[in-house]
Structures are given as C-alpha cells and as structure tokens.
Amino acid sequence: MLKQYHIRDFDFKLVFLVVALTVIGIFAVGSAQESSQSRQIAGFVLGFFLMAVLSLFDYSVILRFYWIMYLINIVLLILVKEIGVERGGAQRWVNIFGIQFQPSETAKILLLLFFAQFIMKHKDEMDSIKIIGMCILLFIPPIALIYKQPDMSTSIMVILLFCVILFVGGISWKYIIMVISVAVPAFIIALTLVLQPDQEIIESFQQKRILAWLYPDEYANAEAYQQNNSVIAIGSGMLYGKGYNNNEFSSVKSGNFISEPQTDFIYAVIGEEFGFVGACTVIVLLILIAFECIMVARRAKDIAGTIIAAGVASLVGFQGIINISVATRVIPNTGIPLPFVSYGLTSLVSLYIGVGFVLNVRLQCKK
C-alpha cells in the first residue's frame, strides 16, 4: 500500500492553507466558547495525523474496499435512526464505545470514495442509462437516511457532491441538460408548495426558516433572530474588527444574540472580531484550498483520483459558500458548518481525511 514518493511532489501548499484556516477556526471557537477550544485542538491534531498517514497510502489500493465503505456508511446511518443521540429536535449523532460522532459528516467522504471507484470501474459506460441508474439507486439509501434524521442542510450538500461526482465522472451533457430542464421548474414548484400553511413536504421548523428569510421583520424575535444578529455583528466589525476575544456586552457571544456561535455562525464571530480583513481572509483561504484541489484533479492519474480531488474541492467550496451565505442572510438558515473553522470534531476530522486522499492523488499525478 505504501509507495516510493518524491518529496517534491508533496503538496505542502495545500497543507499550509488547510492548517492556516484551521488555526483561525481554533482561535474563533476559543473566543466564541472557550470550553470548546481544547476539543477543537484535539480534533485538529487527530485530523492532521490521519491526513499525514493517508497521504502516504496508495488511494488505488484503499479504493478496492469500496463496497465495504458503502456498507459501513449505510450501517452507521441506520444506527443513527435506531440508537442515535437526539439534540435540538434532530437525531444525527451516534455513540459507539463511548465515542460520539455524526455519521452524516463521514458519509460525505465515504460516498465520495465509493463512487470514485464505482465510476472508475464503469468509466466507459457513463453514457448509458443503466450505469447512471445504478448510481442513482445506490445514492438513494444514504441520502434518504440522512434526510430522515432530519438533516436537510447536509442532504443538500450531499446531493451537490453527488452531482459533482457524476459531472466529473463523465456523464453526458444531454443528461445534464435534461436534469437542469426538469430540476429548475421542479424547484420553483416545490418552493411554492412548501410555503403553503398546510404543507407536509418538509418539517414545520424548516418551513419557518424559509419564511423567516423571506420575511425577516415578521420573524425578527424568532426564527430570523440569529441571522439578523449575525449580519449586525459582521457589519459592526468594520475594517479591522473589535479585537480578538473582546468582552463588549453588545458582541455576539457576550450578549447571547446567537445560540452556540462556535458552530454554524462562527463566521459572525470572525467578522465581528477580525473585521472585513479577517472575514475576507477566510473566504480567500477557502477559495485557495478549493482551487488547489481542482488543480490536483486536473493532473490526477485516473478518473478516481480526479473525482476524489474535485469532490473535496466541492465540499470545501460549496459548504463555505452555504455557511457564509447563511451568516450574511443571503439564503435561509441551513445549519451547515464552515469547513475547517466551525466547532465540530466529526466535520473537521472528515475533511482532513478527504485532504489526505487529495495529497496522495497529488503524489501520484501525471508528470
């Protein structure tokens, strides 16, 4: 499984970018909730270790166990449904041997690895309805289990990842055009239906989040409260921010204007304390990480490597866009973490595992 690599082929730039963003996250989490900082550091250490180890293992060998990865993913998601730990009205965590984690986060990486090898095996048949249909059928069980937790935000992210996988895997443009022509009007119709008072398509709290986004003044003291305060906090930071770990009563953390700001609204803390400069730094780092992964994808030795690198790029890019859009009230509140920054060990470690695979893809790139 271990191969002879050249140190000059190791992507130190990607490692530096990821670590730099994680360090910003550690400081921001420590300011938002000091008690969580030590666990975030522990997650960083574990994630970095796994990234370093996986970067030296031949991903082609690991991908041979793709069916085992798929089954493990399904089993973990079923365990969430059967014995999962409930928080805030959602059952998304599972406790195994005293270790509590979120399988929907690990599902992103496991599905990415599974489909990378599955498409690699059928790369010459990606234009056939049969193979595309098999991909969709294999995708339905995990996405259904994630959605039922309920976890719409992660479901949306996983669907976006699946679309990227199929696109990079070589699906024909005629199918892409067909899907877009159906998806756009279907989305408009679905949005219209979920806004109806007696709808049963989505949960009531999910509907209220959409309504709060459309009519923030009407929900100012309820569902729109956190997003409104997030925008105010980011704006109050101005150019250089109020200063790290400030104790102003009007700040996001001190005034309790956002519940658990160390998670989904960590960008508001960064914007308030580090200002426009700090907020832009986070965005630039996210873009550079995604771009570096795309560059690796372009030079990968095979389609599986291309899918892995492009998939990790999409995870970082799309999650970053969605999280920051929520914090700035561009889209409804979805509850998705900011990659490498938000508090959450499962998300952090899973992303580092994904980067580890990208690093190995880079080590085996075509010269």
Short mmCIF file of N, CA and C in Angstrom, two decimals, residues 283-362:
data_model
loop_
_atom_site.label_atom_id
_atom_site.label_comp_id
_atom_site.label_asym_id
_atom_site.label_seq_id
_atom_site.Cartn_x
_atom_site.Cartn_y
_atom_site.Cartn_z
N ILE A 283 -12.48 33.74 3.43
CA ILE A 283 -13.00 33.48 2.08
C ILE A 283 -11.87 33.15 1.11
N VAL A 284 -10.78 33.92 1.18
CA VAL A 284 -9.63 33.69 0.29
C VAL A 284 -9.03 32.32 0.54
N LEU A 285 -8.89 31.93 1.80
CA LEU A 285 -8.32 30.61 2.12
C LEU A 285 -9.22 29.49 1.60
N LEU A 286 -10.53 29.64 1.75
CA LEU A 286 -11.46 28.63 1.23
C LEU A 286 -11.32 28.50 -0.29
N ILE A 287 -11.23 29.63 -0.97
CA ILE A 287 -11.09 29.63 -2.43
C ILE A 287 -9.78 28.97 -2.85
N LEU A 288 -8.70 29.31 -2.15
CA LEU A 288 -7.38 28.75 -2.50
C LEU A 288 -7.32 27.25 -2.26
N ILE A 289 -7.95 26.77 -1.18
CA ILE A 289 -7.99 25.33 -0.91
C ILE A 289 -8.76 24.60 -2.00
N ALA A 290 -9.94 25.14 -2.34
CA ALA A 290 -10.75 24.52 -3.39
C ALA A 290 -10.01 24.54 -4.72
N PHE A 291 -9.36 25.67 -5.03
CA PHE A 291 -8.61 25.81 -6.29
C PHE A 291 -7.45 24.82 -6.35
N GLU A 292 -6.74 24.67 -5.24
CA GLU A 292 -5.61 23.74 -5.20
C GLU A 292 -6.09 22.30 -5.42
N CYS A 293 -7.22 21.94 -4.84
CA CYS A 293 -7.78 20.60 -5.06
C CYS A 293 -8.17 20.40 -6.53
N ILE A 294 -8.71 21.44 -7.14
CA ILE A 294 -9.09 21.36 -8.56
C ILE A 294 -7.84 21.16 -9.43
N MET A 295 -6.75 21.85 -9.09
CA MET A 295 -5.51 21.68 -9.83
C MET A 295 -4.99 20.25 -9.72
N VAL A 296 -5.15 19.66 -8.54
CA VAL A 296 -4.76 18.25 -8.36
C VAL A 296 -5.66 17.36 -9.22
N ALA A 297 -6.95 17.66 -9.24
CA ALA A 297 -7.90 16.86 -10.03
C ALA A 297 -7.54 16.87 -11.50
N ARG A 298 -7.09 18.00 -12.00
CA ARG A 298 -6.73 18.13 -13.43
C ARG A 298 -5.55 17.26 -13.81
N ARG A 299 -4.69 16.96 -12.84
CA ARG A 299 -3.46 16.20 -13.14
C ARG A 299 -3.49 14.77 -12.61
N ALA A 300 -4.61 14.35 -12.06
CA ALA A 300 -4.70 13.00 -11.47
C ALA A 300 -4.41 11.92 -12.50
N LYS A 301 -3.90 10.81 -12.02
CA LYS A 301 -3.50 9.73 -12.92
C LYS A 301 -4.69 8.97 -13.49
N ASP A 302 -5.84 9.03 -12.80
CA ASP A 302 -7.03 8.31 -13.28
C ASP A 302 -8.29 9.06 -12.87
N ILE A 303 -9.42 8.57 -13.33
CA ILE A 303 -10.70 9.23 -13.08
C ILE A 303 -11.06 9.18 -11.59
N ALA A 304 -10.65 8.11 -10.90
CA ALA A 304 -10.94 8.02 -9.46
C ALA A 304 -10.25 9.14 -8.69
N GLY A 305 -8.99 9.39 -9.03
CA GLY A 305 -8.25 10.48 -8.39
C GLY A 305 -8.86 11.83 -8.70
N THR A 306 -9.30 11.99 -9.93
CA THR A 306 -9.94 13.25 -10.35
C THR A 306 -11.21 13.49 -9.54
N ILE A 307 -12.02 12.44 -9.38
CA ILE A 307 -13.28 12.56 -8.63
C ILE A 307 -13.01 12.88 -7.17
N ILE A 308 -12.01 12.23 -6.57
CA ILE A 308 -11.69 12.48 -5.16
C ILE A 308 -11.29 13.94 -4.95
N ALA A 309 -10.34 14.42 -5.74
CA ALA A 309 -9.86 15.80 -5.58
C ALA A 309 -10.95 16.82 -5.88
N ALA A 310 -11.71 16.59 -6.94
CA ALA A 310 -12.80 17.51 -7.29
C ALA A 310 -13.90 17.46 -6.23
N GLY A 311 -14.14 16.27 -5.67
CA GLY A 311 -15.16 16.13 -4.63
C GLY A 311 -14.81 16.89 -3.37
N VAL A 312 -13.54 16.80 -2.94
CA VAL A 312 -13.11 17.54 -1.76
C VAL A 312 -13.17 19.04 -2.03
N ALA A 313 -12.81 19.44 -3.25
CA ALA A 313 -12.91 20.86 -3.63
C ALA A 313 -14.36 21.34 -3.52
N SER A 314 -15.30 20.52 -3.96
CA SER A 314 -16.71 20.90 -3.90
C SER A 314 -17.22 20.95 -2.46
N LEU A 315 -16.74 20.03 -1.61
CA LEU A 315 -17.13 20.05 -0.20
C LEU A 315 -16.70 21.35 0.47
N VAL A 316 -15.43 21.71 0.25
CA VAL A 316 -14.91 22.94 0.85
C VAL A 316 -15.59 24.16 0.25
N GLY A 317 -15.70 24.18 -1.08
CA GLY A 317 -16.27 25.34 -1.76
C GLY A 317 -17.74 25.54 -1.47
N PHE A 318 -18.55 24.51 -1.69
CA PHE A 318 -20.00 24.64 -1.51
C PHE A 318 -20.37 24.85 -0.04
N GLN A 319 -19.73 24.10 0.87
CA GLN A 319 -20.04 24.30 2.29
C GLN A 319 -19.66 25.70 2.74
N GLY A 320 -18.53 26.18 2.24
CA GLY A 320 -18.11 27.53 2.60
C GLY A 320 -19.10 28.57 2.10
N ILE A 321 -19.52 28.42 0.85
CA ILE A 321 -20.49 29.36 0.26
C ILE A 321 -21.81 29.33 1.04
N ILE A 322 -22.30 28.13 1.33
CA ILE A 322 -23.58 28.00 2.02
C ILE A 322 -23.51 28.58 3.43
N ASN A 323 -22.44 28.25 4.18
CA ASN A 323 -22.33 28.74 5.55
C ASN A 323 -22.24 30.26 5.59
N ILE A 324 -21.40 30.84 4.76
CA ILE A 324 -21.22 32.29 4.75
C ILE A 324 -22.49 32.98 4.24
N SER A 325 -23.18 32.35 3.30
CA SER A 325 -24.44 32.91 2.80
C SER A 325 -25.50 32.93 3.89
N VAL A 326 -25.51 31.91 4.75
CA VAL A 326 -26.45 31.89 5.87
C VAL A 326 -26.10 32.99 6.87
N ALA A 327 -24.80 33.13 7.18
CA ALA A 327 -24.36 34.13 8.15
C ALA A 327 -24.64 35.55 7.68
N THR A 328 -24.68 35.74 6.36
CA THR A 328 -24.94 37.07 5.81
C THR A 328 -26.38 37.22 5.28
N ARG A 329 -27.22 36.22 5.59
CA ARG A 329 -28.65 36.21 5.26
C ARG A 329 -28.91 36.26 3.75
N VAL A 330 -28.04 35.65 2.99
CA VAL A 330 -28.25 35.56 1.54
C VAL A 330 -29.21 34.41 1.23
N ILE A 331 -29.15 33.35 2.05
CA ILE A 331 -30.04 32.20 1.90
C ILE A 331 -30.63 31.86 3.28
N PRO A 332 -31.68 31.02 3.34
CA PRO A 332 -32.26 30.64 4.63
C PRO A 332 -31.25 29.91 5.51
N ASN A 333 -31.50 29.92 6.80
CA ASN A 333 -30.64 29.23 7.77
C ASN A 333 -30.68 27.73 7.51
N THR A 334 -29.51 27.14 7.25
CA THR A 334 -29.44 25.71 6.93
C THR A 334 -28.73 24.88 7.98
N GLY A 335 -27.92 25.49 8.80
CA GLY A 335 -27.22 24.73 9.84
C GLY A 335 -26.11 23.87 9.31
N ILE A 336 -25.28 24.39 8.41
CA ILE A 336 -24.16 23.64 7.87
C ILE A 336 -22.86 24.28 8.33
N PRO A 337 -21.85 23.49 8.74
CA PRO A 337 -20.62 24.07 9.31
C PRO A 337 -19.72 24.73 8.26
N LEU A 338 -18.91 25.67 8.74
CA LEU A 338 -17.91 26.31 7.88
C LEU A 338 -16.67 25.43 7.88
N PRO A 339 -16.24 24.91 6.72
CA PRO A 339 -15.15 23.94 6.65
C PRO A 339 -13.89 24.40 7.39
N PHE A 340 -13.35 23.53 8.24
CA PHE A 340 -12.11 23.72 8.99
C PHE A 340 -12.20 24.82 10.05
N VAL A 341 -13.34 25.49 10.16
CA VAL A 341 -13.46 26.62 11.07
C VAL A 341 -14.48 26.35 12.18
N SER A 342 -15.69 25.92 11.82
CA SER A 342 -16.74 25.69 12.81
C SER A 342 -16.35 24.58 13.79
N TYR A 343 -16.84 24.72 15.01
CA TYR A 343 -16.61 23.68 16.00
C TYR A 343 -17.39 22.43 15.61
N GLY A 344 -16.72 21.30 15.67
CA GLY A 344 -17.35 20.02 15.30
C GLY A 344 -16.27 19.05 14.89
N LEU A 345 -15.98 18.09 15.75
CA LEU A 345 -14.85 17.19 15.50
C LEU A 345 -15.07 16.27 14.31
N THR A 346 -16.31 15.77 14.13
CA THR A 346 -16.58 14.86 13.02
C THR A 346 -16.35 15.54 11.68
N SER A 347 -16.86 16.76 11.55
CA SER A 347 -16.69 17.52 10.32
C SER A 347 -15.22 17.82 10.07
N LEU A 348 -14.52 18.28 11.11
CA LEU A 348 -13.11 18.65 10.97
C LEU A 348 -12.24 17.46 10.58
N VAL A 349 -12.40 16.35 11.30
CA VAL A 349 -11.59 15.16 11.03
C VAL A 349 -11.93 14.57 9.65
N SER A 350 -13.21 14.56 9.29
CA SER A 350 -13.62 14.03 7.98
C SER A 350 -12.99 14.83 6.84
N LEU A 351 -12.97 16.14 6.98
CA LEU A 351 -12.37 16.98 5.95
C LEU A 351 -10.86 16.74 5.84
N TYR A 352 -10.21 16.56 6.98
CA TYR A 352 -8.77 16.27 6.95
C TYR A 352 -8.49 14.91 6.29
N ILE A 353 -9.38 13.95 6.51
CA ILE A 353 -9.24 12.66 5.84
C ILE A 353 -9.36 12.86 4.32
N GLY A 354 -10.34 13.67 3.91
CA GLY A 354 -10.50 13.97 2.49
C GLY A 354 -9.26 14.62 1.90
N VAL A 355 -8.68 15.57 2.64
CA VAL A 355 -7.45 16.24 2.17
C VAL A 355 -6.30 15.25 2.09
N GLY A 356 -6.25 14.30 3.02
CA GLY A 356 -5.22 13.26 2.98
C GLY A 356 -5.26 12.48 1.68
N PHE A 357 -6.46 12.14 1.24
CA PHE A 357 -6.60 11.43 -0.04
C PHE A 357 -6.18 12.33 -1.21
N VAL A 358 -6.52 13.59 -1.14
CA VAL A 358 -6.11 14.52 -2.20
C VAL A 358 -4.59 14.61 -2.28
N LEU A 359 -3.94 14.65 -1.13
CA LEU A 359 -2.48 14.72 -1.11
C LEU A 359 -1.86 13.49 -1.76
N ASN A 360 -2.47 12.32 -1.54
CA ASN A 360 -1.95 11.11 -2.18
C ASN A 360 -2.20 11.11 -3.68
N VAL A 361 -3.34 11.64 -4.08
CA VAL A 361 -3.62 11.80 -5.51
C VAL A 361 -2.55 12.69 -6.13
N ARG A 362 -2.19 13.75 -5.41
CA ARG A 362 -1.16 14.69 -5.90
C ARG A 362 0.20 13.99 -6.03
#
